[in-house]
Tab-separated table of C-alpha atoms in Angstrom:
chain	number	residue	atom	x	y	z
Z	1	UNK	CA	0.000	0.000	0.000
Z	2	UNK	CA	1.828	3.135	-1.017
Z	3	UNK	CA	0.942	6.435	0.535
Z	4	UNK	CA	0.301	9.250	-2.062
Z	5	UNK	CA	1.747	12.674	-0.590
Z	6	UNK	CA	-0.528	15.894	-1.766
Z	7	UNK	CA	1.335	17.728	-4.625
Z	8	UNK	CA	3.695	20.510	-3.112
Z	9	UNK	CA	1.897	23.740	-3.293
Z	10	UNK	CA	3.058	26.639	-5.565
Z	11	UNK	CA	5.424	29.200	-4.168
Z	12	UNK	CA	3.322	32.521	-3.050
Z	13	UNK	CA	3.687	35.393	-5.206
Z	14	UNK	CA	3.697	37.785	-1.457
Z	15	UNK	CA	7.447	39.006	-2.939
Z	16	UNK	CA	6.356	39.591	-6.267
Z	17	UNK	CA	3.454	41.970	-5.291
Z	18	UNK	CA	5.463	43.868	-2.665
Z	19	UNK	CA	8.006	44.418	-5.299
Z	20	UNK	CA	4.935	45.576	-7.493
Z	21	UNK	CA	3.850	47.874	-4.921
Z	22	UNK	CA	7.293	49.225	-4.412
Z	23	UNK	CA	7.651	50.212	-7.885
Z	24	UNK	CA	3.855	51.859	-7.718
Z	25	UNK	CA	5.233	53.614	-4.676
Z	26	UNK	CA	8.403	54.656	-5.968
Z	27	UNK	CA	6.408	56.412	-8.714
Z	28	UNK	CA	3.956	58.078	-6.549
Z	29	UNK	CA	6.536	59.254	-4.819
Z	30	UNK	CA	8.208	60.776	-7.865
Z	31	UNK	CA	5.517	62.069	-9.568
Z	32	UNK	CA	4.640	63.852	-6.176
Z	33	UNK	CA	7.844	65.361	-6.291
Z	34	UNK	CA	8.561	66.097	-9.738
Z	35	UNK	CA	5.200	68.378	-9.135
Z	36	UNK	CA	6.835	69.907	-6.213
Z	37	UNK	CA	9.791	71.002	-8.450
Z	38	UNK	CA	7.374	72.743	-11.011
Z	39	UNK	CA	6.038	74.515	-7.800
Z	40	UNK	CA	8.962	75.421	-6.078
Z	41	UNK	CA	11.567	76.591	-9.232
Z	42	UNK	CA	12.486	79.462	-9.020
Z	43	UNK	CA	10.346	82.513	-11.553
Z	44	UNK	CA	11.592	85.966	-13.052
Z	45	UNK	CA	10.697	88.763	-10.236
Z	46	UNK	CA	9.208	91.326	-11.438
Z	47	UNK	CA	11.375	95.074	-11.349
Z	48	UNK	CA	10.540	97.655	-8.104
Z	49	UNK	CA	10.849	101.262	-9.909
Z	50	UNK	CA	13.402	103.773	-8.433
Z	51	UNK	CA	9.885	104.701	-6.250
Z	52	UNK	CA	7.137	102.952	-4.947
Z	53	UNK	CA	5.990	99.971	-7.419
Z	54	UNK	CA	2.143	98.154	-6.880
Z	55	UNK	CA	2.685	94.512	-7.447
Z	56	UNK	CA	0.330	91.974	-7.767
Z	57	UNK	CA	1.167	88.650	-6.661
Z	58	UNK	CA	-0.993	85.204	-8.139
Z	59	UNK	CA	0.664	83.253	-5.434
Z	60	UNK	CA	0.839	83.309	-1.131
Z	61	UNK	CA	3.660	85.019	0.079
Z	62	UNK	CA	6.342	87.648	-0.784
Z	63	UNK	CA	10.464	87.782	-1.455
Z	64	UNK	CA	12.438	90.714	-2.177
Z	65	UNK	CA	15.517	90.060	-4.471
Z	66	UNK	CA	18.559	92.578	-5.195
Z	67	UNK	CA	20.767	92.587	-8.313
Z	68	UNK	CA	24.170	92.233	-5.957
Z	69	UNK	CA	24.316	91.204	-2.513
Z	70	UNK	CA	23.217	93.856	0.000
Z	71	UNK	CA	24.275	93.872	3.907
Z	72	UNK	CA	20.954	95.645	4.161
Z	73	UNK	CA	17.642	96.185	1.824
Z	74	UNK	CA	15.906	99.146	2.322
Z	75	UNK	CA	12.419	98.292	1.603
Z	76	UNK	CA	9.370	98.557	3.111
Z	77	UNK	CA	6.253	97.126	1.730
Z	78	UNK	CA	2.293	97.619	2.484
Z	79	UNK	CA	-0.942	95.784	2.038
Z	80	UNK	CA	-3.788	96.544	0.288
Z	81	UNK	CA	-5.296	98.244	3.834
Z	82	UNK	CA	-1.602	100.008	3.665
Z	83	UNK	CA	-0.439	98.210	6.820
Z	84	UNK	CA	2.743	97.016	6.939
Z	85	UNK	CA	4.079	93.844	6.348
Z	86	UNK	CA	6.745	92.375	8.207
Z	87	UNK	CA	9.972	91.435	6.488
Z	88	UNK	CA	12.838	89.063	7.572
Z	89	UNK	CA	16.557	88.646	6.063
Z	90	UNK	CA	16.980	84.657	4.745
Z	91	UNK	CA	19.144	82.762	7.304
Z	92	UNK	CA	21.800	82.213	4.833
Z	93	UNK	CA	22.824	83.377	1.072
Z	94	UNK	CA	20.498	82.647	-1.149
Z	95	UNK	CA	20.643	83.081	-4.986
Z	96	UNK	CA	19.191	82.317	-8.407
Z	97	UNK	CA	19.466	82.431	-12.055
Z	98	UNK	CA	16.868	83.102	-14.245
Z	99	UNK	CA	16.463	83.480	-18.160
Z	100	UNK	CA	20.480	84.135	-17.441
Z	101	UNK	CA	20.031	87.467	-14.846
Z	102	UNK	CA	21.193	86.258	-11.254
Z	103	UNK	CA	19.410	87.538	-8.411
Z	104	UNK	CA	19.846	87.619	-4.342
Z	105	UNK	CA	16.973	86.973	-1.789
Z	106	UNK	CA	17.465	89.754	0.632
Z	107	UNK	CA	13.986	89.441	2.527
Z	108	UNK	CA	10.423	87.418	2.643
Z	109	UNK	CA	7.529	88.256	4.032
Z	110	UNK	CA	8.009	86.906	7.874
Z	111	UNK	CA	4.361	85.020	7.292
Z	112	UNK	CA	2.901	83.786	4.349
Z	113	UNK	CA	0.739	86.826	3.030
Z	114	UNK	CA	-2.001	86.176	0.640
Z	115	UNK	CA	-1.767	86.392	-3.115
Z	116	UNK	CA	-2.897	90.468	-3.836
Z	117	UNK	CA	-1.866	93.768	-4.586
Z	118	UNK	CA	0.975	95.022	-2.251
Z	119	UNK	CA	3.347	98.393	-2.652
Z	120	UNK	CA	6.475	97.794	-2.474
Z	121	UNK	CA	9.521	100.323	-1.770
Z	122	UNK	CA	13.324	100.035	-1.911
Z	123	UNK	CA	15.282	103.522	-1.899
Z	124	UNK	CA	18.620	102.586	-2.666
Z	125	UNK	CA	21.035	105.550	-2.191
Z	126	UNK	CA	24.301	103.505	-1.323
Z	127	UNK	CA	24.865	101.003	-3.720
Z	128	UNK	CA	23.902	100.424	-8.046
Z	129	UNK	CA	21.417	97.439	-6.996
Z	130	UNK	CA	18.473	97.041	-8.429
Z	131	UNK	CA	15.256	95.529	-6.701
Z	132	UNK	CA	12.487	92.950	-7.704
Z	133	UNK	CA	9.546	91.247	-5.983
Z	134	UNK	CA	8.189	87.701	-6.261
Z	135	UNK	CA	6.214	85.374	-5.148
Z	136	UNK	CA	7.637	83.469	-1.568
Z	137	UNK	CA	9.843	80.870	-2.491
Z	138	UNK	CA	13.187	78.808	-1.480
Z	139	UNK	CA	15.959	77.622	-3.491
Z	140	UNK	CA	16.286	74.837	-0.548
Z	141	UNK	CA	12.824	73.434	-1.070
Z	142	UNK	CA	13.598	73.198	-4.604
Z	143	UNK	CA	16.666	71.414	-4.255
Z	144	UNK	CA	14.893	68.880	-1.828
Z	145	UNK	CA	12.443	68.385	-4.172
Z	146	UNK	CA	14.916	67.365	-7.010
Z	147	UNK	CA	16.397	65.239	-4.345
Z	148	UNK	CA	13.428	63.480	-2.779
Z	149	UNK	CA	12.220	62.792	-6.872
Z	150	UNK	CA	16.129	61.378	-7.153
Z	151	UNK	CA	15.544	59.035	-4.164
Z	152	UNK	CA	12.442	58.010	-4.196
Z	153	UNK	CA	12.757	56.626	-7.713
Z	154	UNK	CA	16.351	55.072	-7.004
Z	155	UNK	CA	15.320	53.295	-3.595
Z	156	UNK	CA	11.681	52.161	-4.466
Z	157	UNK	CA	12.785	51.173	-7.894
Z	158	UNK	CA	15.855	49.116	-6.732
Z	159	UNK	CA	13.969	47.552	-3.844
Z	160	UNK	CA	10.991	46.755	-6.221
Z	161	UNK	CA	13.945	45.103	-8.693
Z	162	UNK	CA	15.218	43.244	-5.802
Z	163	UNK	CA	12.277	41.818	-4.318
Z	164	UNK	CA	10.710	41.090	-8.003
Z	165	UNK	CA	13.787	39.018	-8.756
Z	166	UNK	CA	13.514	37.166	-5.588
Z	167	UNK	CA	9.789	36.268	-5.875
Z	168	UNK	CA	10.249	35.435	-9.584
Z	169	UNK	CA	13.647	32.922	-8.676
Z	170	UNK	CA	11.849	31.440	-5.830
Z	171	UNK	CA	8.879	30.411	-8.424
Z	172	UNK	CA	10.498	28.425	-11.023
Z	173	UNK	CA	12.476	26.843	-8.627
Z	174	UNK	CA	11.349	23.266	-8.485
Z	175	UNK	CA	10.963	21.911	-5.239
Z	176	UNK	CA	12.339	18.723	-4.972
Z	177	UNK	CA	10.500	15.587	-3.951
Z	178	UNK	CA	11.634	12.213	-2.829
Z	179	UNK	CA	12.830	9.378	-5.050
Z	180	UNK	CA	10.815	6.832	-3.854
Z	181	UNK	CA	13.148	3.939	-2.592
């Protein structure tokens, strides 16, 4: 009487779908990311006149760029109720380059102001620089953001890849049964 053993069961696919999800994740990730660059890239200020210049700002917040650095910007600017808003100096040296003109952020609004019309002021009699306005931004959260899209892609896509080869290897292995003797 021989005993007849149940056929081995197939390997799981649990490593297969976790490298699945990784991948998904990894691109969710990125895409989330890559939209945070388009956000946070840095846009053209627009010119403050030799006087007071109304801006009008489409996005929350404010930051005051000079042509050359500045140990100090003179400008004061005002709501649409003409109060004043409060400005701060960046922690450290900030600077970008757009459409080829570099420019230096030399103050932001201390809180995030809404998107409106503001008047902005910068009298200048010490130095040649020349003033713009834009809306709040930082050159570090860009640079995260080109980082984090980087990562994410590189870490979920190579754990994905790792755990995807695993799964797939342990399936076609075939598991070995006994030689009957």
């Amino acid at each position: 009487m021989s005993s007849s053993a149940a056929p081995p069961a197939a390997p799981r696919r649990t490593l297969i779908w976790i490298g699945i999800g990784c991948f998904v994740v990894g691109l969710a990730l990125t895409a989330f990311f890559v939209v945070r660059i388009v956000t946070t890239a840095p846009v053209s200020p627009q010119p403050i006149g030799d006087s007071s210049t109304q801006v009008t700002l489409a996005e929350k917040g404010l930051t005051i760029y000079s042509s050359i650095p500045v140990m100090e910007a003179p400008c004061r600017v005002k709501d649409a109720q003409a109060a004043d808003v409060a400005l701060v100096e960046p922690r450290s040296t900030e600077q970008i380059t757009v459409n080829g003109e570099s420019w230096y952020v030399v103050l932001r609004s201390e809180n995030t102001v809404p998107a409106g019309d503001y008047l902005v002021t910068c009298t200048d009699k010490e130095t040649s620089a020349t003033y713009a306005v834009g809306p709040r931004s930082s050159v570090v959260a860009f640079v995260l953001s080109i980082f984090g899209a980087i990562g994410s892609i590189l870490v979920f896509g190579a754990l994905g890849a790792v755990l995807l080869t695993i799964g797939i290897v342990r399936r076609r292995r075939k598991p070995v049964g006994r030689v009957p003797g």
